[in-house]
Coordinates of C-alpha atoms and ligand atoms in Angstrom, one line a residue:
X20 CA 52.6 136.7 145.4
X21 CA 51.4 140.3 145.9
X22 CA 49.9 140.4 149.0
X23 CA 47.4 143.0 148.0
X24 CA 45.7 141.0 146.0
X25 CA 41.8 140.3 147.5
X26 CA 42.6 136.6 146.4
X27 CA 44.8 136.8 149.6
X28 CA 43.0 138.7 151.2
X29 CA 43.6 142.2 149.7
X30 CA 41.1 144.8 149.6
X31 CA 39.5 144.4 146.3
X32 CA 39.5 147.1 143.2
X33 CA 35.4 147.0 144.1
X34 CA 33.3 145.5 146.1
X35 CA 30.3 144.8 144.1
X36 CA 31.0 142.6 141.3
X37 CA 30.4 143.9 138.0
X38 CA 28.8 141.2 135.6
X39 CA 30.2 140.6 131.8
X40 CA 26.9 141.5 130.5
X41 CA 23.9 143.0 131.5
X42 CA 21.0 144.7 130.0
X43 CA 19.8 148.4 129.8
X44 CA 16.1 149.2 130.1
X45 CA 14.9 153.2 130.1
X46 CA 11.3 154.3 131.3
X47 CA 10.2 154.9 127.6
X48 CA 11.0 151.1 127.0
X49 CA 8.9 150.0 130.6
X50 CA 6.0 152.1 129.0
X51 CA 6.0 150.5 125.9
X52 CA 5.6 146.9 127.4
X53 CA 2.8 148.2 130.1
X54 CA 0.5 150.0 126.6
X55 CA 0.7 146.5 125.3
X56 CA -0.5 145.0 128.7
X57 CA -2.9 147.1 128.6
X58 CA -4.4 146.2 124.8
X59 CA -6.3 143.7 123.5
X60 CA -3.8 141.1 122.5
X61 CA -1.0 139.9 125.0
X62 CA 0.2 137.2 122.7
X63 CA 0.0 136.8 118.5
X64 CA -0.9 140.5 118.2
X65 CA 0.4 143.3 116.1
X66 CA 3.4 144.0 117.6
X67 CA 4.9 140.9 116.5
X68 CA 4.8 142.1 113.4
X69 CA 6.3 145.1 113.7
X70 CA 9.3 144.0 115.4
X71 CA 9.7 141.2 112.8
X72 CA 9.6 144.1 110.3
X73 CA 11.3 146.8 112.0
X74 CA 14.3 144.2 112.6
X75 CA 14.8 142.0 109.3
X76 CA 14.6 146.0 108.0
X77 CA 17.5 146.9 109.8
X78 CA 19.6 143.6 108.9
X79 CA 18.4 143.9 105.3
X80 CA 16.7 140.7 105.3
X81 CA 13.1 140.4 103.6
X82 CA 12.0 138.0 106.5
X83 CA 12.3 138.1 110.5
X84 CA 10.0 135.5 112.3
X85 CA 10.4 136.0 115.9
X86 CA 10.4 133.0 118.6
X87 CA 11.1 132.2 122.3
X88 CA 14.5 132.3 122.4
X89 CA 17.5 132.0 120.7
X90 CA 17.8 128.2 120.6
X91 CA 14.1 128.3 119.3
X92 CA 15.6 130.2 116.8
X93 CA 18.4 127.8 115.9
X94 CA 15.8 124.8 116.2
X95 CA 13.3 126.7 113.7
X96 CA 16.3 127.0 111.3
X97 CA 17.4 123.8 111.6
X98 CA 13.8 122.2 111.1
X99 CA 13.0 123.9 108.1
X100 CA 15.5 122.1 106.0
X101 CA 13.8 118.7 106.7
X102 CA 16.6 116.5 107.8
X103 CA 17.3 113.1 107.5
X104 CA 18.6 111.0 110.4
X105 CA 21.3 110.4 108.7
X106 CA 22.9 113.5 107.6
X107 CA 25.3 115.8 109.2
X108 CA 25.8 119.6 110.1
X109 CA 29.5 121.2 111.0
X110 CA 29.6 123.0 113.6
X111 CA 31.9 125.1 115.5
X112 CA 33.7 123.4 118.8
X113 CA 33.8 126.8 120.6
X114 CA 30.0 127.9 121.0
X115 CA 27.2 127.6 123.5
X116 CA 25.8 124.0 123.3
X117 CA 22.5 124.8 122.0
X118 CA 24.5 125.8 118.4
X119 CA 25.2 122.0 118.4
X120 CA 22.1 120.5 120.5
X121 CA 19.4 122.0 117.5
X122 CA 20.9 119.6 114.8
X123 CA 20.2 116.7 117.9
X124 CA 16.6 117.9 118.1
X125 CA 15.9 117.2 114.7
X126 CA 17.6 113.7 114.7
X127 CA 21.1 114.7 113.1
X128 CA 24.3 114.0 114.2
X129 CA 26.5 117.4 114.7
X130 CA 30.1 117.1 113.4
X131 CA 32.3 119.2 115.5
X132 CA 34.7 121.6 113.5
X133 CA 38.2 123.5 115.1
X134 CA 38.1 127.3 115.0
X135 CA 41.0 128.8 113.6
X136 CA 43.1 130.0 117.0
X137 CA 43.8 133.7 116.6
X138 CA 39.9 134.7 116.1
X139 CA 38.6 131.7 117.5
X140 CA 35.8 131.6 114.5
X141 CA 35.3 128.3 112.7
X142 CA 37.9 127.4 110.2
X143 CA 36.9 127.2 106.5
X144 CA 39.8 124.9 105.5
X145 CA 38.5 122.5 108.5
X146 CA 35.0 122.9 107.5
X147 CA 36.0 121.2 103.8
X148 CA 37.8 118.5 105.5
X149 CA 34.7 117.7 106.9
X150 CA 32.2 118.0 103.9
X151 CA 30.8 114.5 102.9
X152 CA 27.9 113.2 101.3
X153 CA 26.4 113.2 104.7
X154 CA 26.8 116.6 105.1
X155 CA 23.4 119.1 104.9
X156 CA 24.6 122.0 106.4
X157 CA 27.3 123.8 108.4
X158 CA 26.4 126.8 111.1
X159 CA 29.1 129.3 111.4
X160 CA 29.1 131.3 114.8
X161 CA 29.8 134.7 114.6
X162 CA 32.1 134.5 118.3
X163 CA 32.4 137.4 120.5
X164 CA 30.5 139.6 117.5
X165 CA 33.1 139.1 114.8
X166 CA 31.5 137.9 111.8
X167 CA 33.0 134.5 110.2
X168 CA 35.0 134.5 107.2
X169 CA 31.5 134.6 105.2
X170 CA 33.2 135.0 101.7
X171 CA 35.0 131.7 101.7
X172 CA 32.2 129.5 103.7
X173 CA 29.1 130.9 101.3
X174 CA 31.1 129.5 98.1
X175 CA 32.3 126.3 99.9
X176 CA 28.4 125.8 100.9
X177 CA 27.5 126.2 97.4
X178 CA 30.2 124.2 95.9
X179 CA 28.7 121.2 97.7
X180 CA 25.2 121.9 97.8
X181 CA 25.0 123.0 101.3
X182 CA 22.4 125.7 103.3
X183 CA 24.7 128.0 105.5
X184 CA 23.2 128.9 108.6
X185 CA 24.8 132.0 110.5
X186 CA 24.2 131.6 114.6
X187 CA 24.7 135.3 114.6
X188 CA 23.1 135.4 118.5
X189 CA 26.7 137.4 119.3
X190 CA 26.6 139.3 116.3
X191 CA 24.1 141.2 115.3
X192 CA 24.7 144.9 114.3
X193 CA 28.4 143.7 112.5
X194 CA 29.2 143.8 109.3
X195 CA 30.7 141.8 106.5
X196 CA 32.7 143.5 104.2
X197 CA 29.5 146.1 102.7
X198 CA 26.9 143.6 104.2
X199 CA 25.0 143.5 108.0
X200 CA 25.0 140.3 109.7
X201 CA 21.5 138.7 109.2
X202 CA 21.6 138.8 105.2
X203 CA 25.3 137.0 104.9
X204 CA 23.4 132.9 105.1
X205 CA 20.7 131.7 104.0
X206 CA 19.4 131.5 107.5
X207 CA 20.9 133.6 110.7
X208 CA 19.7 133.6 114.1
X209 CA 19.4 135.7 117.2
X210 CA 19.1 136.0 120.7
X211 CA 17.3 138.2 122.7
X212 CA 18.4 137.0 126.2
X213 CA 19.6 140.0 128.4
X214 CA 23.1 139.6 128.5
X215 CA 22.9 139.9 124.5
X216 CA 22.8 143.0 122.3
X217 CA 18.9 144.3 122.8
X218 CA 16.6 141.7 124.5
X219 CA 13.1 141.1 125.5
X220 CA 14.0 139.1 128.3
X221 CA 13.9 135.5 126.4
X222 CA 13.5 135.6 122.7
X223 CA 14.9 135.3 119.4
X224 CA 14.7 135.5 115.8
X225 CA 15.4 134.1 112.6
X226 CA 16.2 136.2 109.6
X227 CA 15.8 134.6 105.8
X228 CA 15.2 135.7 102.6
X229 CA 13.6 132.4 101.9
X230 CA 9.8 132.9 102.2
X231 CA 9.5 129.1 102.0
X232 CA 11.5 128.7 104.9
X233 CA 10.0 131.8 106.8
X234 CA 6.5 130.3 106.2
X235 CA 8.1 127.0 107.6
X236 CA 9.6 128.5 110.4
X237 CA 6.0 130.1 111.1
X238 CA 4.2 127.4 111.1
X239 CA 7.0 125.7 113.4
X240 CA 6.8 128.1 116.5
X241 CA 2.8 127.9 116.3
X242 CA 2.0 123.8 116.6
X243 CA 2.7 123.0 113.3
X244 CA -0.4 125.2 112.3
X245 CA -1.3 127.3 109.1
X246 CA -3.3 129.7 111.3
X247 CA -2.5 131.6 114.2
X248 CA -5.1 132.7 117.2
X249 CA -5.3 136.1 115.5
X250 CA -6.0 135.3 112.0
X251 CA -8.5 133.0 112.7
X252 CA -10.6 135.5 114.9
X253 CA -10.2 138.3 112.4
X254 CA -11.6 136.1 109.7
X255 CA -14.8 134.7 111.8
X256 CA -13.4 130.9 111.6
X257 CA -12.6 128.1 113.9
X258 CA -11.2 125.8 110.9
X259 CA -7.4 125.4 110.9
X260 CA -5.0 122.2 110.2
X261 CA -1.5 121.5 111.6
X262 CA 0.3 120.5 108.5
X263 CA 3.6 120.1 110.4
X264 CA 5.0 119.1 113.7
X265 CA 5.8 122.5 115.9
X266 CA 6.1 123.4 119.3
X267 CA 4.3 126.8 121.1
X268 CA 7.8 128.8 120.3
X269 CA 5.6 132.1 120.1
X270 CA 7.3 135.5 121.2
X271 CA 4.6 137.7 122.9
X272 CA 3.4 141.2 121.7
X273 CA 4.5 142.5 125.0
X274 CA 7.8 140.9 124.6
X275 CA 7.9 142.1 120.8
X276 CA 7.0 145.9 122.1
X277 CA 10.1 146.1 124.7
X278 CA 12.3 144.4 121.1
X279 CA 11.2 147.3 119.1
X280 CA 12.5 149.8 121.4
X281 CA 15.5 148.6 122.1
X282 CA 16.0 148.0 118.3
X283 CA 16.0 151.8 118.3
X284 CA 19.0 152.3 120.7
X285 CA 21.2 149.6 119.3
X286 CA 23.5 151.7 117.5
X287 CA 24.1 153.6 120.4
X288 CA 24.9 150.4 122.6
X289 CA 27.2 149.1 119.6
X290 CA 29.3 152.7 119.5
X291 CA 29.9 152.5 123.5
X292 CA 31.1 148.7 122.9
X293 CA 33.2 149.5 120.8
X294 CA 34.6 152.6 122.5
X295 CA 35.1 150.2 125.7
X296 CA 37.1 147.7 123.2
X297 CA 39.3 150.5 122.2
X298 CA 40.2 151.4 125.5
X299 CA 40.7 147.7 126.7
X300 CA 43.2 147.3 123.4
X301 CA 44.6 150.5 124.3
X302 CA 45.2 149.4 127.9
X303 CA 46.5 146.5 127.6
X304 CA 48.5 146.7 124.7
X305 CA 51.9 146.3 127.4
X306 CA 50.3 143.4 129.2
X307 CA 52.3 140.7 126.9
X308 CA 51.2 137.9 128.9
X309 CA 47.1 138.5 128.0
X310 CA 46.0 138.9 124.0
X311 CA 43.2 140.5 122.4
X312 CA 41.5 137.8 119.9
X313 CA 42.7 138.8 116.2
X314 CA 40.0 141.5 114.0
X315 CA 39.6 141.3 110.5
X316 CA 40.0 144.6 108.7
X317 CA 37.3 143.4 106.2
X318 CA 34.2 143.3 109.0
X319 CA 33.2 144.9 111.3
X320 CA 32.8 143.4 115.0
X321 CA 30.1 144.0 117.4
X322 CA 31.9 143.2 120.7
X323 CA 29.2 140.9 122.5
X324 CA 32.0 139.6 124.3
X325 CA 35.7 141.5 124.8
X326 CA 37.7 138.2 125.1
X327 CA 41.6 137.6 125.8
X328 CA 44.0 134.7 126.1
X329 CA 46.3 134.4 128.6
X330 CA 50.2 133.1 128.0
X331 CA 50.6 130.4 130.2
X332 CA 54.5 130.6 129.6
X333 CA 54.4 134.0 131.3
X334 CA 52.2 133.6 133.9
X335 CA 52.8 131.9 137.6
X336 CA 49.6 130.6 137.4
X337 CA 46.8 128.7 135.4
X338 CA 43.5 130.9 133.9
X339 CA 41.5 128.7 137.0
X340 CA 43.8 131.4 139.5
X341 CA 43.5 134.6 137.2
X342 CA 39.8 133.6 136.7
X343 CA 39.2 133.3 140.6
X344 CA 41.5 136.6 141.0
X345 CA 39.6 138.9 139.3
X346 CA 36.6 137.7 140.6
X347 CA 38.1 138.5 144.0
X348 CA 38.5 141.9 142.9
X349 CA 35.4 142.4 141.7
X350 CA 35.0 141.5 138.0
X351 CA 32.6 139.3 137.0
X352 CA 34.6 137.1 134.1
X353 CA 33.2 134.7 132.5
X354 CA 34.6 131.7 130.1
X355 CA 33.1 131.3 126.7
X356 CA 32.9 128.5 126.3
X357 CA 33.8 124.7 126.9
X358 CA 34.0 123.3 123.7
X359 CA 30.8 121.8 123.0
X360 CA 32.3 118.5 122.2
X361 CA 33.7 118.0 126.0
X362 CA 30.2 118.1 127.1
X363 CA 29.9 114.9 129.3
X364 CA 26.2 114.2 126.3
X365 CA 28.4 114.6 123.5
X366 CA 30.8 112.5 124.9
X367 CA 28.4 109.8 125.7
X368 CA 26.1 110.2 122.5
X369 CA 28.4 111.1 120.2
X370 CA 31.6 109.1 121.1
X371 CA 33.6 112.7 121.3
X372 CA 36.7 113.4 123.3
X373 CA 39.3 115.9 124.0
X374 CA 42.0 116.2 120.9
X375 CA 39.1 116.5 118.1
X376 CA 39.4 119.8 117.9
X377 CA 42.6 120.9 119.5
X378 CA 42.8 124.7 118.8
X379 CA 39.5 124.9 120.9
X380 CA 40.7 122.8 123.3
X381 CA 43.6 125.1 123.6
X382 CA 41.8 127.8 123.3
X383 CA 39.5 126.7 126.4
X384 CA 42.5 127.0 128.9
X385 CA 43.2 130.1 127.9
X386 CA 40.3 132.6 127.4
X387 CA 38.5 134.9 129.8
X388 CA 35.8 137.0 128.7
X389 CA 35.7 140.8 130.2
X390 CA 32.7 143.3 131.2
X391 CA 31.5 144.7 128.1
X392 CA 27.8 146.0 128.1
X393 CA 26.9 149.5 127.3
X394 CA 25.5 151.0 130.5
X395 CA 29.1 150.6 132.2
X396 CA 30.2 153.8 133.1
X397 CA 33.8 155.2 133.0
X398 CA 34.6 154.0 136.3
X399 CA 33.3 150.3 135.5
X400 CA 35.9 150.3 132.7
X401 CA 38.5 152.3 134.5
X402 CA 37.9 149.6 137.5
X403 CA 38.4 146.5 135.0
X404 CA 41.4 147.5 133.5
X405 CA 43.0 148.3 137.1
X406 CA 41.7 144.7 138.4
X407 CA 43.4 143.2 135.2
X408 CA 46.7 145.2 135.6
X409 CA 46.9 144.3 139.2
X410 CA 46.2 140.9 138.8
X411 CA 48.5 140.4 135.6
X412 CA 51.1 141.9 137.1
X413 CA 51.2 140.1 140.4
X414 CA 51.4 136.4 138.8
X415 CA 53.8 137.9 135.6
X416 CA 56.8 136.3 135.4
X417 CA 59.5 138.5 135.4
Ligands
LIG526 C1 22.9 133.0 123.5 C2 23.3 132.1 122.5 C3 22.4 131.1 122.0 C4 21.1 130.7 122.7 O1 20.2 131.8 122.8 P1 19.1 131.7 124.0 O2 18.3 132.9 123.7 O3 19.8 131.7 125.3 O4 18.4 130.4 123.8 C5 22.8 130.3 120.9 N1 24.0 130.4 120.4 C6 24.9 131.4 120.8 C7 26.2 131.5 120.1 C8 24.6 132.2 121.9 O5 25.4 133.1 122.3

């Protein structure tokens, strides 16, 4: 092996490790958040409301209701379509867990589909393989910031009666064919966690053009009651009623001010993510033993993760080495994800095992996710694609 490597003891391409993801916070942004400390409401104010509108604007939804996080978000959807205990939702093997674990909280049983292997987004010809009378809905996952194949799934979920729902938490900013991600299902939803595209620290959102559901989804995040805190003291009355069962999933006004502005400088965080994907293509375009997942030329893709698969026939190693090799050197990889369905609660609640969904299983071994986040400078990208070349090249096999 090439003993410069900082695996064995190399000097590494830097020393600081440079994480996958991170946010990017400017002073205008800190001032926003300290006016709102500063004003009368700290929770259920105006600013919600602004941010709801400001964002369901920009996806061209007529709704946005905003919640604690992203899961809240997926939970919210999932609730308002009243499920029975015994019906289904499909979802994709290759997400983050909580895709899968808001169909549990509701009492449903989540029925894993395989992603198709070259984009790694949920297969529409498994998806109708799995479609029974069971089956309520099916939640597509917009991986790495590609949108799903949004065409085929909308008429298969309105072939069989089903709602869509578009976990769009990687996604939002891309495009379907003419369309922006958050008016593609019936319900899509987003997270505002920091390693995501703008964030308020926790938070998501829910986009609809259903004003049943968004009054449901209200309602939801705030007890289960008609009224919030605010409505109530602007009309002089104490009288509300919880109609529903809800949980406090309530996004704060300060939370909802720091949203708003870094709604503003999305755009500019999408073009630099893109402009680091270029360059990463670009780079390792002669690396045959590492991949770039397949884009569609119908959508567009807004790069919440820059994710390749490795060629285990051309490499001296397993990812596990390459994975702990660029660490070594400096760059924070990551793996998204484990398929959901290998998940040691799955396994025991839900009788799943490995060979269910084999192209994510396959898929697992193979994938490492890069640094992508706009406040990388130059250097950050120049240093990743040196720590890939290096490493690549000293466990190729000739
Ligand atoms: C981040 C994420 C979530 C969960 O969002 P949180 O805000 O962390 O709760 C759900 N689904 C996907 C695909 C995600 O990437």
């Amino acid at each position: 092996m090439s003993p410069d490597l900082a695996l064995q003891g190399g000097s590494p391409v830097r020393s600081k490790l440079l994480p996958y993801g991170r946010q990017q916070i400017d002073e205008e942004e800190v001032a926003s958040v300290i006016k709102v400390l500063r004003s009368e409401y700290l929770t259920t104010g105006p600013m919600i409301e602004a941010f709801e509108q400001a964002f369901a604007n920009y996806v061209g939804a007529e709704f946005a209701v905003a919640v604690s996080s992203g899961t809240a978000a997926l939970h919210a959807a999932v609730h308002s379509l009243d499920m029975q205990p015994s019906e289904e939702v499909i979802v994709p093997a290759m997400t983050f867990a909580s895709t899968s674990n808001c169909v549990v909280f509701e009492g449903a049983t989540p029925v894993f589909s395989d992603v198709d292997p070259t984009t790694l987004l949920i297969d529409p010809n498994k998806v109708e393989e799995l479609i029974n009378p069971r089956t309520r809905a099916i939640i597509a996952v917009d991986y790495a910031g590609q949108p799903c194949d949004y065409g085929v799934l909308t008429s298969l979920a309105e072939k069989n009666g089903l709602t869509l729902i578009a976990d769009a938490c990687h996604s939002l900013g891309a495009r379907y064919e003419s369309r922006k991600v958050g008016s593609l299902a019936e319900l899509n939803t987003f997270s505002l966690h920091p390693v995501k595209h703008i964030t308020t620290g926790e938070g998501g959102l829910v986009t609809t053009n259903n004003s049943e559901l968004a009054s449901k989804m209200r309602r939801f995040r705030n007890h289960g009651i008609d009224q919030d805190h605010r409505q109530r003291s602007e009309t002089g009355s104490w009288f509300y009623e919880m109609i529903d069962l809800g949980y406090n999933y309530r996004l704060t006004d300060f939370q909802s001010a720091l949203g708003l502005t870094q709604l503003g400088k999305l755009e500019k965080g999408l073009k630099i993510r893109r402009r680091i994907a270029r360059e990463y293509d670009a780079a390792f375009a002669d690396l045959t033993s590492i991949e770039p997942l397949l884009t569609h030329t119908n959508r567009t893709h807004s790069y919440h993760l820059y994710v390749v698969r490795l060629d285990p026939a051309q490499l001296a190693c397993d990812r596990s080495e390459i994975f702990a090799a660029l660490r070594a050197e400096g760059i924070g990889v990551n793996v998204h994800y484990i398929p959901v369905h290998l998940h040691p609660y799955y396994r025991t609640n839900f009788s799943t095992s490995a060979g269910l969904c084999p192209a994510a299983e396959e898929a697992y071994q193979r994938i490492i996710s890069l640094p992508i986040f706009p406040s990388m400078s130059d250097t950050d990208v120049n240093d990743v694609i040196a720590a890939v070349k290096k490493v690549i090249g000293a466990y190729q096999i000739q």
